[in-house]
JSON list of C-alpha atoms in Angstrom, two decimals:
[
{"chain": "L", "resi": 144, "resn": "GLN", "atom": "CA", "xyz": [-25.94, -62.42, -123.89]},
{"chain": "L", "resi": 145, "resn": "ALA", "atom": "CA", "xyz": [-25.10, -61.88, -127.56]},
{"chain": "L", "resi": 146, "resn": "VAL", "atom": "CA", "xyz": [-21.55, -60.84, -126.60]},
{"chain": "L", "resi": 147, "resn": "GLY", "atom": "CA", "xyz": [-20.92, -63.73, -124.22]},
{"chain": "L", "resi": 148, "resn": "THR", "atom": "CA", "xyz": [-22.38, -62.52, -120.97]},
{"chain": "L", "resi": 149, "resn": "GLN", "atom": "CA", "xyz": [-24.03, -65.12, -118.74]},
{"chain": "L", "resi": 150, "resn": "ARG", "atom": "CA", "xyz": [-27.84, -64.97, -118.88]},
{"chain": "L", "resi": 151, "resn": "ASP", "atom": "CA", "xyz": [-28.24, -64.13, -115.19]},
{"chain": "L", "resi": 152, "resn": "HIS", "atom": "CA", "xyz": [-25.62, -61.39, -115.49]},
{"chain": "L", "resi": 153, "resn": "ALA", "atom": "CA", "xyz": [-27.37, -59.98, -118.57]},
{"chain": "L", "resi": 154, "resn": "ASN", "atom": "CA", "xyz": [-30.63, -59.93, -116.61]},
{"chain": "L", "resi": 155, "resn": "VAL", "atom": "CA", "xyz": [-28.96, -58.01, -113.76]},
{"chain": "L", "resi": 156, "resn": "MET", "atom": "CA", "xyz": [-27.68, -55.44, -116.25]},
{"chain": "L", "resi": 157, "resn": "ALA", "atom": "CA", "xyz": [-31.08, -55.13, -117.94]},
{"chain": "L", "resi": 158, "resn": "ASP", "atom": "CA", "xyz": [-32.80, -54.55, -114.59]},
{"chain": "L", "resi": 159, "resn": "LEU", "atom": "CA", "xyz": [-30.23, -51.89, -113.71]},
{"chain": "L", "resi": 160, "resn": "LEU", "atom": "CA", "xyz": [-30.57, -49.99, -117.00]},
{"chain": "L", "resi": 161, "resn": "VAL", "atom": "CA", "xyz": [-34.37, -50.05, -116.96]},
{"chain": "L", "resi": 162, "resn": "GLU", "atom": "CA", "xyz": [-34.47, -48.96, -113.30]},
{"chain": "L", "resi": 163, "resn": "ALA", "atom": "CA", "xyz": [-32.17, -46.03, -114.04]},
{"chain": "L", "resi": 164, "resn": "ASP", "atom": "CA", "xyz": [-34.38, -44.82, -116.89]},
{"chain": "L", "resi": 165, "resn": "TYR", "atom": "CA", "xyz": [-37.53, -45.39, -114.83]},
{"chain": "L", "resi": 166, "resn": "ARG", "atom": "CA", "xyz": [-36.10, -43.23, -112.04]},
{"chain": "L", "resi": 167, "resn": "GLY", "atom": "CA", "xyz": [-35.09, -40.49, -114.51]},
{"chain": "L", "resi": 168, "resn": "HIS", "atom": "CA", "xyz": [-31.34, -41.16, -114.37]},
{"chain": "L", "resi": 169, "resn": "TYR", "atom": "CA", "xyz": [-31.02, -41.33, -118.15]},
{"chain": "L", "resi": 170, "resn": "SER", "atom": "CA", "xyz": [-27.26, -40.86, -118.02]},
{"chain": "L", "resi": 171, "resn": "HIS", "atom": "CA", "xyz": [-27.06, -44.29, -116.36]},
{"chain": "L", "resi": 172, "resn": "GLY", "atom": "CA", "xyz": [-29.89, -46.01, -118.20]},
{"chain": "L", "resi": 173, "resn": "MET", "atom": "CA", "xyz": [-30.26, -47.59, -121.62]},
{"chain": "L", "resi": 174, "resn": "ASN", "atom": "CA", "xyz": [-27.87, -45.10, -123.21]},
{"chain": "L", "resi": 175, "resn": "ARG", "atom": "CA", "xyz": [-25.07, -46.97, -121.35]},
{"chain": "L", "resi": 176, "resn": "LEU", "atom": "CA", "xyz": [-25.90, -50.28, -123.00]},
{"chain": "L", "resi": 177, "resn": "ASP", "atom": "CA", "xyz": [-23.49, -49.64, -125.86]},
{"chain": "L", "resi": 178, "resn": "MET", "atom": "CA", "xyz": [-20.70, -48.88, -123.38]},
{"chain": "L", "resi": 179, "resn": "TYR", "atom": "CA", "xyz": [-21.29, -52.09, -121.44]},
{"chain": "L", "resi": 180, "resn": "VAL", "atom": "CA", "xyz": [-21.44, -54.18, -124.64]},
{"chain": "L", "resi": 181, "resn": "LYS", "atom": "CA", "xyz": [-18.18, -52.66, -125.90]},
{"chain": "L", "resi": 182, "resn": "ASP", "atom": "CA", "xyz": [-16.51, -53.30, -122.53]},
{"chain": "L", "resi": 183, "resn": "VAL", "atom": "CA", "xyz": [-17.41, -57.00, -122.69]},
{"chain": "L", "resi": 184, "resn": "LYS", "atom": "CA", "xyz": [-16.51, -57.35, -126.38]},
{"chain": "L", "resi": 185, "resn": "SER", "atom": "CA", "xyz": [-13.13, -55.68, -125.92]},
{"chain": "L", "resi": 186, "resn": "GLY", "atom": "CA", "xyz": [-12.28, -57.64, -122.79]},
{"chain": "L", "resi": 187, "resn": "THR", "atom": "CA", "xyz": [-12.20, -54.51, -120.65]},
{"chain": "L", "resi": 188, "resn": "CYS", "atom": "CA", "xyz": [-14.83, -56.24, -118.52]},
{"chain": "L", "resi": 189, "resn": "ASP", "atom": "CA", "xyz": [-15.47, -59.99, -118.09]},
{"chain": "L", "resi": 190, "resn": "GLY", "atom": "CA", "xyz": [-19.14, -60.76, -118.67]},
{"chain": "L", "resi": 191, "resn": "LYS", "atom": "CA", "xyz": [-18.72, -64.22, -117.15]},
{"chain": "L", "resi": 192, "resn": "ALA", "atom": "CA", "xyz": [-16.82, -63.25, -114.00]},
{"chain": "L", "resi": 193, "resn": "THR", "atom": "CA", "xyz": [-18.27, -64.25, -110.65]},
{"chain": "L", "resi": 194, "resn": "PRO", "atom": "CA", "xyz": [-17.32, -62.24, -107.57]},
{"chain": "L", "resi": 195, "resn": "LYS", "atom": "CA", "xyz": [-15.55, -64.09, -104.76]},
{"chain": "L", "resi": 196, "resn": "ILE", "atom": "CA", "xyz": [-14.98, -63.33, -101.12]},
{"chain": "L", "resi": 197, "resn": "LEU", "atom": "CA", "xyz": [-11.30, -62.76, -100.30]},
{"chain": "L", "resi": 198, "resn": "LYS", "atom": "CA", "xyz": [-11.63, -62.18, -96.58]},
{"chain": "L", "resi": 199, "resn": "GLU", "atom": "CA", "xyz": [-14.51, -61.86, -94.14]},
{"chain": "L", "resi": 200, "resn": "THR", "atom": "CA", "xyz": [-15.61, -61.51, -90.56]},
{"chain": "L", "resi": 201, "resn": "PRO", "atom": "CA", "xyz": [-19.17, -61.91, -89.24]},
{"chain": "L", "resi": 202, "resn": "ALA", "atom": "CA", "xyz": [-19.87, -58.23, -90.07]},
{"chain": "L", "resi": 203, "resn": "THR", "atom": "CA", "xyz": [-17.48, -57.44, -92.93]},
{"chain": "L", "resi": 204, "resn": "ALA", "atom": "CA", "xyz": [-16.19, -58.79, -96.21]},
{"chain": "L", "resi": 205, "resn": "TRP", "atom": "CA", "xyz": [-13.68, -57.94, -98.89]},
{"chain": "L", "resi": 206, "resn": "VAL", "atom": "CA", "xyz": [-14.77, -59.07, -102.35]},
{"chain": "L", "resi": 207, "resn": "ASP", "atom": "CA", "xyz": [-12.85, -59.49, -105.59]},
{"chain": "L", "resi": 208, "resn": "GLY", "atom": "CA", "xyz": [-15.18, -58.70, -108.48]},
{"chain": "L", "resi": 209, "resn": "GLN", "atom": "CA", "xyz": [-12.70, -60.42, -110.84]},
{"chain": "L", "resi": 210, "resn": "ASN", "atom": "CA", "xyz": [-13.17, -57.62, -113.38]},
{"chain": "L", "resi": 211, "resn": "GLY", "atom": "CA", "xyz": [-16.84, -58.50, -113.66]},
{"chain": "L", "resi": 212, "resn": "MET", "atom": "CA", "xyz": [-19.73, -56.28, -114.57]},
{"chain": "L", "resi": 213, "resn": "GLY", "atom": "CA", "xyz": [-20.29, -53.65, -111.92]},
{"chain": "L", "resi": 214, "resn": "ALA", "atom": "CA", "xyz": [-23.96, -54.43, -111.35]},
{"chain": "L", "resi": 215, "resn": "VAL", "atom": "CA", "xyz": [-23.17, -58.10, -110.79]},
{"chain": "L", "resi": 216, "resn": "VAL", "atom": "CA", "xyz": [-20.49, -57.19, -108.26]},
{"chain": "L", "resi": 217, "resn": "GLY", "atom": "CA", "xyz": [-22.73, -54.55, -106.67]},
{"chain": "L", "resi": 218, "resn": "ASN", "atom": "CA", "xyz": [-25.60, -57.00, -106.20]},
{"chain": "L", "resi": 219, "resn": "PHE", "atom": "CA", "xyz": [-23.27, -59.66, -104.81]},
{"chain": "L", "resi": 220, "resn": "CYS", "atom": "CA", "xyz": [-21.87, -57.19, -102.28]},
{"chain": "L", "resi": 221, "resn": "MET", "atom": "CA", "xyz": [-25.22, -55.79, -101.21]},
{"chain": "L", "resi": 222, "resn": "ASP", "atom": "CA", "xyz": [-26.72, -59.28, -100.85]},
{"chain": "L", "resi": 223, "resn": "LEU", "atom": "CA", "xyz": [-23.77, -60.23, -98.66]},
{"chain": "L", "resi": 224, "resn": "ALA", "atom": "CA", "xyz": [-24.03, -57.03, -96.60]},
{"chain": "L", "resi": 225, "resn": "ILE", "atom": "CA", "xyz": [-27.74, -57.62, -96.01]},
{"chain": "L", "resi": 226, "resn": "LYS", "atom": "CA", "xyz": [-27.09, -61.23, -94.96]},
{"chain": "L", "resi": 227, "resn": "LYS", "atom": "CA", "xyz": [-24.42, -60.12, -92.50]},
{"chain": "L", "resi": 228, "resn": "ALA", "atom": "CA", "xyz": [-26.62, -57.31, -91.13]},
{"chain": "L", "resi": 229, "resn": "LYS", "atom": "CA", "xyz": [-29.44, -59.77, -90.49]},
{"chain": "L", "resi": 230, "resn": "GLU", "atom": "CA", "xyz": [-27.05, -62.09, -88.65]},
{"chain": "L", "resi": 231, "resn": "VAL", "atom": "CA", "xyz": [-25.02, -59.64, -86.54]},
{"chain": "L", "resi": 232, "resn": "GLY", "atom": "CA", "xyz": [-26.64, -56.21, -86.92]},
{"chain": "L", "resi": 233, "resn": "VAL", "atom": "CA", "xyz": [-24.32, -54.65, -89.49]},
{"chain": "L", "resi": 234, "resn": "GLY", "atom": "CA", "xyz": [-22.88, -55.63, -92.84]},
{"chain": "L", "resi": 235, "resn": "TRP", "atom": "CA", "xyz": [-19.97, -53.76, -94.38]},
{"chain": "L", "resi": 236, "resn": "VAL", "atom": "CA", "xyz": [-18.65, -55.01, -97.72]},
{"chain": "L", "resi": 237, "resn": "ALA", "atom": "CA", "xyz": [-15.94, -53.53, -99.93]},
{"chain": "L", "resi": 238, "resn": "ALA", "atom": "CA", "xyz": [-15.00, -54.68, -103.42]},
{"chain": "L", "resi": 239, "resn": "LYS", "atom": "CA", "xyz": [-12.05, -54.46, -105.77]},
{"chain": "L", "resi": 240, "resn": "GLY", "atom": "CA", "xyz": [-11.84, -55.55, -109.39]},
{"chain": "L", "resi": 241, "resn": "SER", "atom": "CA", "xyz": [-15.24, -54.22, -110.38]},
{"chain": "L", "resi": 242, "resn": "ASN", "atom": "CA", "xyz": [-16.53, -51.94, -113.12]},
{"chain": "L", "resi": 243, "resn": "HIS", "atom": "CA", "xyz": [-19.16, -49.23, -113.55]},
{"chain": "L", "resi": 244, "resn": "PHE", "atom": "CA", "xyz": [-22.12, -50.31, -111.42]},
{"chain": "L", "resi": 245, "resn": "GLY", "atom": "CA", "xyz": [-24.80, -47.90, -112.57]},
{"chain": "L", "resi": 246, "resn": "ILE", "atom": "CA", "xyz": [-27.05, -45.97, -110.20]},
{"chain": "L", "resi": 247, "resn": "ALA", "atom": "CA", "xyz": [-26.03, -46.38, -106.57]},
{"chain": "L", "resi": 248, "resn": "ALA", "atom": "CA", "xyz": [-29.69, -46.16, -105.53]},
{"chain": "L", "resi": 249, "resn": "MET", "atom": "CA", "xyz": [-30.26, -49.62, -107.01]},
{"chain": "L", "resi": 250, "resn": "TYR", "atom": "CA", "xyz": [-28.25, -51.16, -104.18]},
{"chain": "L", "resi": 251, "resn": "THR", "atom": "CA", "xyz": [-29.52, -48.99, -101.34]},
{"chain": "L", "resi": 252, "resn": "MET", "atom": "CA", "xyz": [-33.09, -49.86, -102.36]},
{"chain": "L", "resi": 253, "resn": "GLN", "atom": "CA", "xyz": [-32.26, -53.56, -101.88]},
{"chain": "L", "resi": 254, "resn": "ALA", "atom": "CA", "xyz": [-31.50, -52.85, -98.23]},
{"chain": "L", "resi": 255, "resn": "ILE", "atom": "CA", "xyz": [-34.65, -50.74, -97.87]},
{"chain": "L", "resi": 256, "resn": "LYS", "atom": "CA", "xyz": [-36.76, -53.65, -99.16]},
{"chain": "L", "resi": 257, "resn": "GLU", "atom": "CA", "xyz": [-35.33, -55.69, -96.26]},
{"chain": "L", "resi": 258, "resn": "GLY", "atom": "CA", "xyz": [-36.20, -52.97, -93.71]},
{"chain": "L", "resi": 259, "resn": "MET", "atom": "CA", "xyz": [-32.61, -51.84, -93.43]},
{"chain": "L", "resi": 260, "resn": "LEU", "atom": "CA", "xyz": [-30.54, -48.75, -94.07]},
{"chain": "L", "resi": 261, "resn": "GLY", "atom": "CA", "xyz": [-28.17, -49.22, -96.99]},
{"chain": "L", "resi": 262, "resn": "MET", "atom": "CA", "xyz": [-25.37, -47.12, -98.38]},
{"chain": "L", "resi": 263, "resn": "SER", "atom": "CA", "xyz": [-23.53, -47.64, -101.64]},
{"chain": "L", "resi": 264, "resn": "PHE", "atom": "CA", "xyz": [-20.38, -45.95, -102.87]},
{"chain": "L", "resi": 265, "resn": "THR", "atom": "CA", "xyz": [-18.09, -46.37, -105.84]},
{"chain": "L", "resi": 266, "resn": "ASN", "atom": "CA", "xyz": [-15.08, -44.82, -107.48]},
{"chain": "L", "resi": 267, "resn": "THR", "atom": "CA", "xyz": [-14.67, -43.79, -111.08]},
{"chain": "L", "resi": 268, "resn": "SER", "atom": "CA", "xyz": [-12.05, -43.76, -113.76]},
{"chain": "L", "resi": 269, "resn": "PRO", "atom": "CA", "xyz": [-9.67, -40.81, -113.53]},
{"chain": "L", "resi": 270, "resn": "PHE", "atom": "CA", "xyz": [-10.99, -37.88, -115.54]},
{"chain": "L", "resi": 271, "resn": "LEU", "atom": "CA", "xyz": [-8.63, -35.09, -114.60]},
{"chain": "L", "resi": 272, "resn": "ALA", "atom": "CA", "xyz": [-5.40, -34.43, -112.79]},
{"chain": "L", "resi": 273, "resn": "PRO", "atom": "CA", "xyz": [-5.53, -33.31, -109.15]},
{"chain": "L", "resi": 274, "resn": "THR", "atom": "CA", "xyz": [-4.65, -29.69, -108.39]},
{"chain": "L", "resi": 275, "resn": "ARG", "atom": "CA", "xyz": [-0.94, -28.93, -108.96]},
{"chain": "L", "resi": 276, "resn": "SER", "atom": "CA", "xyz": [-0.22, -32.50, -110.06]},
{"chain": "L", "resi": 277, "resn": "LYS", "atom": "CA", "xyz": [1.06, -31.64, -113.52]},
{"chain": "L", "resi": 278, "resn": "GLU", "atom": "CA", "xyz": [2.85, -28.81, -115.23]},
{"chain": "L", "resi": 279, "resn": "VAL", "atom": "CA", "xyz": [1.70, -27.12, -118.41]}
]
């Protein structure tokens, strides 16, 4: 909140970081707080962004995270997927315009709490060049 993040978004991030540490995923826990704060302060990530649905069917949705915090986008998408699964038997949601969303287990556990199977996937920033993609 001190860097301009909405209170409810800050709470989502806090829950994510504490859960990661609690589960022993220290690489995605409180030691990431500095990274998330810097991302909001620098404008790399918008701490006030609210995800929006771009397109949907009864069982699917495409979401624009609007460059928001990954955990906020992740929760929005999983909540939507669970809602759709309850209504029609399956919920499949994909997002663009998101950021690092922490431990993927956080989202699958939301589905489990609802008696459902949940899967969560993400991409990452490029860290290396693919094989034979550049010359030395």
